[in-house]
mmCIF file of C-alpha atoms and ligand atoms in Angstrom:
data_model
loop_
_atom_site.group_PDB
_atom_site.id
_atom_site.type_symbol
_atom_site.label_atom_id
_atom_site.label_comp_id
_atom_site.label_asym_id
_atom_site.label_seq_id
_atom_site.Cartn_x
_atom_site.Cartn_y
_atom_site.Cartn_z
ATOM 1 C CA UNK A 1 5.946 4.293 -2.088
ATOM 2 C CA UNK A 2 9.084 2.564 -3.442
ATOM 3 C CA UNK A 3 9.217 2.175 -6.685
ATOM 4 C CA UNK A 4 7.208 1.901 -9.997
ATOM 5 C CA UNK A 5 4.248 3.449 -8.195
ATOM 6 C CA UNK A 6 1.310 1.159 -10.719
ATOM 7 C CA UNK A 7 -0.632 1.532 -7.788
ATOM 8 C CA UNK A 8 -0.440 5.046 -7.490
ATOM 9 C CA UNK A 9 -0.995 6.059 -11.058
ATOM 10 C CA UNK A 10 -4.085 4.206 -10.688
ATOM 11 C CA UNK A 11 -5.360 6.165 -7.601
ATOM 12 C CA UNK A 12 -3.960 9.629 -9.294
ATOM 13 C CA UNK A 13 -6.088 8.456 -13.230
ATOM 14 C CA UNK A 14 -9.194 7.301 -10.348
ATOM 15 C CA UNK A 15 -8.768 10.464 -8.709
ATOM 16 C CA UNK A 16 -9.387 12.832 -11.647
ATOM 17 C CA UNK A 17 -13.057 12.067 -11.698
ATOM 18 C CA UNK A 18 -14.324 13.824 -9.240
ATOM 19 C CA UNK A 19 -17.042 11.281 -8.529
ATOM 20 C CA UNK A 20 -14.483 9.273 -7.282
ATOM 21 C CA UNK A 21 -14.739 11.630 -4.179
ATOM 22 C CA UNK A 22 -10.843 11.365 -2.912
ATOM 23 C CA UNK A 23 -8.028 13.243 -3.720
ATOM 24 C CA UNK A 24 -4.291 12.307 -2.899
ATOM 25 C CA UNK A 25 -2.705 15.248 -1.216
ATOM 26 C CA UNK A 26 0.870 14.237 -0.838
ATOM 27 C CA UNK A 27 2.868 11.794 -2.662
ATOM 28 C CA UNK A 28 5.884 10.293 0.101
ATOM 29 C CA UNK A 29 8.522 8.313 -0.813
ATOM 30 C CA UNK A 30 11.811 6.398 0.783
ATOM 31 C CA UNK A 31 14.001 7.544 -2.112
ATOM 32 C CA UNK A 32 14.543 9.600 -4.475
ATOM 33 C CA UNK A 33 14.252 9.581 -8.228
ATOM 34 C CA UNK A 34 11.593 6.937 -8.195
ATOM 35 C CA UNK A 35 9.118 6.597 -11.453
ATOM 36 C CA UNK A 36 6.341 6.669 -8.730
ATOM 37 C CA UNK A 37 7.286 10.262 -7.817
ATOM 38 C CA UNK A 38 7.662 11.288 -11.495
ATOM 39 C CA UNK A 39 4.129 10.118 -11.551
ATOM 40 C CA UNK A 40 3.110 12.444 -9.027
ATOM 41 C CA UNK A 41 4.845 15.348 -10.379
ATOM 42 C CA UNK A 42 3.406 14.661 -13.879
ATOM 43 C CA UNK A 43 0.117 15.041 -11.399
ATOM 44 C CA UNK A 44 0.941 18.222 -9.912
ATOM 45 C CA UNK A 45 1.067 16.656 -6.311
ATOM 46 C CA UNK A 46 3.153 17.469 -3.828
ATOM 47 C CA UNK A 47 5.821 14.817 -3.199
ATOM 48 C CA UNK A 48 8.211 14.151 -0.461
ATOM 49 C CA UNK A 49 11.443 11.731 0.093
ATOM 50 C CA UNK A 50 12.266 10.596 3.419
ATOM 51 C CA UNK A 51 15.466 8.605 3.433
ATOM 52 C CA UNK A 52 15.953 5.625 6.456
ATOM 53 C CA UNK A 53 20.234 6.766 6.019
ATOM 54 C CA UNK A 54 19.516 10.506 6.516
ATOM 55 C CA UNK A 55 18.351 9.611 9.706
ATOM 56 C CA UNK A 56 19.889 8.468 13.269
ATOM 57 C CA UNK A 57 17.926 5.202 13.370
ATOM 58 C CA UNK A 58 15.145 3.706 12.593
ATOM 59 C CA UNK A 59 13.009 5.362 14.610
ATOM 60 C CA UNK A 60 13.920 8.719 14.076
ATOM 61 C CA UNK A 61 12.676 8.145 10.570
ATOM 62 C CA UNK A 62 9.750 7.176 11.696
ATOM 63 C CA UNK A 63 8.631 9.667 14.161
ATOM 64 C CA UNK A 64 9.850 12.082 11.080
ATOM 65 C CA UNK A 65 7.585 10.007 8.529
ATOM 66 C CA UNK A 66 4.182 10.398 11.026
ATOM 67 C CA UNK A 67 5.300 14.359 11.310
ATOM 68 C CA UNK A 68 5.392 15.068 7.947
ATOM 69 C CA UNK A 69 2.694 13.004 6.698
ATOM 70 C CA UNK A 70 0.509 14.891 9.720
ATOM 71 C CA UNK A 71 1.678 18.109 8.006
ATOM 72 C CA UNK A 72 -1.254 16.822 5.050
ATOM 73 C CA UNK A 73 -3.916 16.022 7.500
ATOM 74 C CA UNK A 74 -5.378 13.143 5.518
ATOM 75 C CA UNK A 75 -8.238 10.883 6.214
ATOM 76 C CA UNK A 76 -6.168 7.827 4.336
ATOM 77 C CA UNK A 77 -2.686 7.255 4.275
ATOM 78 C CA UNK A 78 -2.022 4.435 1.253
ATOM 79 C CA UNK A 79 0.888 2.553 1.490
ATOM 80 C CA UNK A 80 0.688 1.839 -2.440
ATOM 81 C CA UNK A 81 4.088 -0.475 -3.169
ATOM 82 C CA UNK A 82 5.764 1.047 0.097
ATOM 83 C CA UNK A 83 8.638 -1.371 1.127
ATOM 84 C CA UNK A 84 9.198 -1.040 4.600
ATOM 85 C CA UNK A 85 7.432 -1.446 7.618
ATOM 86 C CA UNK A 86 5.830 1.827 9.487
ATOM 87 C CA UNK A 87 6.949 1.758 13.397
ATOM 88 C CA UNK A 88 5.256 2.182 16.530
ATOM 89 C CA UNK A 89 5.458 6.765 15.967
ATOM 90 C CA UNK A 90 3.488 6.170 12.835
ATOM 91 C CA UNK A 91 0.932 3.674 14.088
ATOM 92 C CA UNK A 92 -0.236 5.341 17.085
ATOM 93 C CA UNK A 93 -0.872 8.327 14.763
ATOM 94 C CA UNK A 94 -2.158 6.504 11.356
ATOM 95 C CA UNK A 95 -2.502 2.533 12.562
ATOM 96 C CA UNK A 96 -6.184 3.205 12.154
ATOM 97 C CA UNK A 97 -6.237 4.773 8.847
ATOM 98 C CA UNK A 98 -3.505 3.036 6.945
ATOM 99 C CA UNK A 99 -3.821 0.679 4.118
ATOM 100 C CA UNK A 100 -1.335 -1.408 2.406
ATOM 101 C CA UNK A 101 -1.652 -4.062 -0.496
ATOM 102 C CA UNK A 102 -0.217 -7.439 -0.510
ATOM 103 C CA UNK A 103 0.346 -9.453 -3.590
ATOM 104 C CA UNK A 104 -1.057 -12.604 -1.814
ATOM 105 C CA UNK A 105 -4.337 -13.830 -0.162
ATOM 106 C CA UNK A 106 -3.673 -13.365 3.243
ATOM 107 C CA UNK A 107 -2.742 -14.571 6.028
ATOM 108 C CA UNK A 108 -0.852 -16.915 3.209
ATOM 109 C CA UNK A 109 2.497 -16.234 2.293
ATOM 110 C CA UNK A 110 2.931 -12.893 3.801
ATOM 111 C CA UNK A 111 6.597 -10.442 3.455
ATOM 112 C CA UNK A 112 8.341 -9.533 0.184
ATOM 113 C CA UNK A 113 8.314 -12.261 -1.774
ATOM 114 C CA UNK A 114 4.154 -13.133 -1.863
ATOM 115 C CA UNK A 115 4.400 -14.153 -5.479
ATOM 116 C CA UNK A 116 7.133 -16.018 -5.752
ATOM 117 C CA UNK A 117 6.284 -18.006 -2.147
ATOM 118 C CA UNK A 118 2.472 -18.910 -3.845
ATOM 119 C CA UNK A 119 4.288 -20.329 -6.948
ATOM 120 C CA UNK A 120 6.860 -22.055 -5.380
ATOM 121 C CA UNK A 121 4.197 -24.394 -2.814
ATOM 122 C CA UNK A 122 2.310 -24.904 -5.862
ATOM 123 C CA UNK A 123 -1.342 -23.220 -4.716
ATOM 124 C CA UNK A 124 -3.570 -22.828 -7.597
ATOM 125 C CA UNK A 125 -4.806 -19.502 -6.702
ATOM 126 C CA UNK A 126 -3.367 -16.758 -5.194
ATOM 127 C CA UNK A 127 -4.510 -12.939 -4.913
ATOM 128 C CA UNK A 128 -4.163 -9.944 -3.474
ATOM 129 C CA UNK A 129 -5.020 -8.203 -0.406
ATOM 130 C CA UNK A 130 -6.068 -4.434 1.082
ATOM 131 C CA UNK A 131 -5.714 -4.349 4.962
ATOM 132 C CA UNK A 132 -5.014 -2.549 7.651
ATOM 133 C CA UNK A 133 -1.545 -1.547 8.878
ATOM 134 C CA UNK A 134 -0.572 -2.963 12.210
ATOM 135 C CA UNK A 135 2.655 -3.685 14.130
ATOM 136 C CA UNK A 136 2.826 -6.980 12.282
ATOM 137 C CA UNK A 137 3.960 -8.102 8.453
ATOM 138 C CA UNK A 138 0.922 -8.227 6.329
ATOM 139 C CA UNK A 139 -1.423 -9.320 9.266
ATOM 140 C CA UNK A 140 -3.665 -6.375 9.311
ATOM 141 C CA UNK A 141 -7.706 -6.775 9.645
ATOM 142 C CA UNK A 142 -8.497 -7.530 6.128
ATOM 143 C CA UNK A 143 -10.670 -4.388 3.644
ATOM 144 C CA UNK A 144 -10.610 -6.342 0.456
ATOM 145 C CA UNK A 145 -9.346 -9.715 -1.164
ATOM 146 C CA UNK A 146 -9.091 -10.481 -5.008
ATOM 147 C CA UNK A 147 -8.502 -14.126 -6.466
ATOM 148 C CA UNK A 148 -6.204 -14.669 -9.184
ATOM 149 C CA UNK A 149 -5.417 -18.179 -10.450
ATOM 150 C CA UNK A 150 -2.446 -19.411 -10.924
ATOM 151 C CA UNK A 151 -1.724 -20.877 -14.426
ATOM 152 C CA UNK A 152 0.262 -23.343 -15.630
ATOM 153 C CA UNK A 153 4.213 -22.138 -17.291
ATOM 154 C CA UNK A 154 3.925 -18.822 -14.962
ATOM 155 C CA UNK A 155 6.776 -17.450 -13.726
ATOM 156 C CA UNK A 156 7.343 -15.145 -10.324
ATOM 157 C CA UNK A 157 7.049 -11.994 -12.849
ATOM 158 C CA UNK A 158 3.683 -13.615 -15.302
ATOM 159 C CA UNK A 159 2.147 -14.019 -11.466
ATOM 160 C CA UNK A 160 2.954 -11.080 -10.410
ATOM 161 C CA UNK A 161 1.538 -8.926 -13.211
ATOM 162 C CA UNK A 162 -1.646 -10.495 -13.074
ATOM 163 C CA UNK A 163 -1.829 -10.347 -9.295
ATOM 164 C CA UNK A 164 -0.964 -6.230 -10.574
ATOM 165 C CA UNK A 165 -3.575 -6.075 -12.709
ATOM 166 C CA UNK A 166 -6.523 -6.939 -9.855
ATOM 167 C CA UNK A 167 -4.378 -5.353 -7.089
ATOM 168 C CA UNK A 168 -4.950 -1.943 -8.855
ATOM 169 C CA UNK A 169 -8.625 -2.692 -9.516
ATOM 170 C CA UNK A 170 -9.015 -3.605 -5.516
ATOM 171 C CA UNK A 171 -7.352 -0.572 -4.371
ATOM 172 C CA UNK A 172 -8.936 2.060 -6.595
ATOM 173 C CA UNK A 173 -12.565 0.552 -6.049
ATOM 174 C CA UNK A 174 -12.200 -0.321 -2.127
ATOM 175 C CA UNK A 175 -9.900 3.204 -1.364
ATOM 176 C CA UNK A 176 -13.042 5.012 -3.187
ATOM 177 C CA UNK A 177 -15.588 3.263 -0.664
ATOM 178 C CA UNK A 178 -13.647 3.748 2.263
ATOM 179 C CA UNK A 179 -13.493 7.709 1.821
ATOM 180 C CA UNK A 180 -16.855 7.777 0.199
ATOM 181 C CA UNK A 181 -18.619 5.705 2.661
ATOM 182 C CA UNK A 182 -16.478 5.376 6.097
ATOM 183 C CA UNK A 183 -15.167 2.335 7.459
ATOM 184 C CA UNK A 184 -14.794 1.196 10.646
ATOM 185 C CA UNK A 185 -13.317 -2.668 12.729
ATOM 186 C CA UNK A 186 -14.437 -4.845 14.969
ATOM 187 C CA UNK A 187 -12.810 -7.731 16.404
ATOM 188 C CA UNK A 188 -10.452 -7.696 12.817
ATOM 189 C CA UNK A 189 -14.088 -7.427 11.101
ATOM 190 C CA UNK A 190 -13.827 -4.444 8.684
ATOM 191 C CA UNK A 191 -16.704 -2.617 7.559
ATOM 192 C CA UNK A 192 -16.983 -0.379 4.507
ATOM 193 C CA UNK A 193 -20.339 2.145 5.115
HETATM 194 C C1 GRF B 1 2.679 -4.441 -5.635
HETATM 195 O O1 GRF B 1 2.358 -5.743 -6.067
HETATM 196 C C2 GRF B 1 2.696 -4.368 -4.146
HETATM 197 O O2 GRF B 1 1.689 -5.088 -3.522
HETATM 198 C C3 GRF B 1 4.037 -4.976 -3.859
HETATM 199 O O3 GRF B 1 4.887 -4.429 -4.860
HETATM 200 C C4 GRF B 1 4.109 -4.076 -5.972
HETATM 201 C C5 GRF B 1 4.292 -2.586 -6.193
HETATM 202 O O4 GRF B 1 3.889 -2.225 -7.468
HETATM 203 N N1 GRF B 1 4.452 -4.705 -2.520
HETATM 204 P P1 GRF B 1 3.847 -0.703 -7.930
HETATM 205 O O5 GRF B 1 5.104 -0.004 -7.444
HETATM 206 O O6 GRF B 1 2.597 -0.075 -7.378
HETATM 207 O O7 GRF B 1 3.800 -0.804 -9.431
#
């Protein structure tokens, strides 16, 4: 996570029913002082910062990032409004059991800027996305979409609050199923159950 962390507080509020069936372990971050790790802490879960600067390169980080997320053991690893790309270390330890959201219906307008690309060639709706994580930017086999229209006088911020709003409804319902029910891919084809 690397910032606000809307997406976690609505996994951590999901998670306190315990017929949600999931619990989040471990809380990571990629700095420090973030309202998404006050969120945790207000949670009582146990919370971690991993800088990229404290670290040689790169990689380093990243081999460090897979080792201390293996110290939790989880089934899930949810890359809720985490702003950088996981490397190769990571992937061959996670790839299969990583998700990420995208503010965006993919494969449209994928990278940082989802909502503000959408708006700016004009599509009429736009969404958001669960997938995933693999090597590439936002190209992961696909969990979940959501639509969310596009309406006339928004700006990049109106868009993306709305896209927000069923973001966090497609990640608490589909992150639910997937440790409730199992999931598995073929040929990009991903199957909750
Ligand atoms: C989300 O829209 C996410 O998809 C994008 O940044 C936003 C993070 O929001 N990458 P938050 O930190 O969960 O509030």
């Amino acid at each position: 996570m690397s910032g606000t962390g809307t997406n976690l507080q609505a996994l951590l509020d999901a998670c306190g029913d315990p017929a949600y069936g999931a619990a989040i372990i471990a809380v990571g971050a990629d700095r420090p002082e973030i309202e998404g790790l006050a969120r945790a802490e207000r949670a009582a879960v146990p919370t971690f910062v991993l800088r990229v600067p404290d670290f040689p390169d790169r990689e380093a980080w990243d081999r460090a990032l897979a080792e201390r997320v293996g110290e939790y053991q989880p089934d899930l690893v949810v890359l809720a409004g985490f702003m950088k790309l996981v490397g190769p270390a990571f992937l061959s330890r996670f790839g299969e059991r990583t998700v990420n959201t995208h503010p965006a219906l993919s494969p449209s307008f994928p990278g940082m800027h989802g909502p503000r690309d959408a708006l700016a060639y004009g599509v009429k709706v736009t969404g958001c996305t669960l997938f995933i994580v693999d090597k590439g930017v936002d190209t992961g086999p696909i969990v979940a979409q959501r639509a969310v229209p596009v309406l006339d006088g928004d700006d990049e911020a109106a868009l993306h609050e709305r896209i927000k709003v069923a973001e966090r409804d497609m990640l608490v319902d589909t992150v639910g199923r997937m440790i409730r029910a199992g999931w598995s891919v073929t040929d990009r084809k991903v199957t909750l159950g």
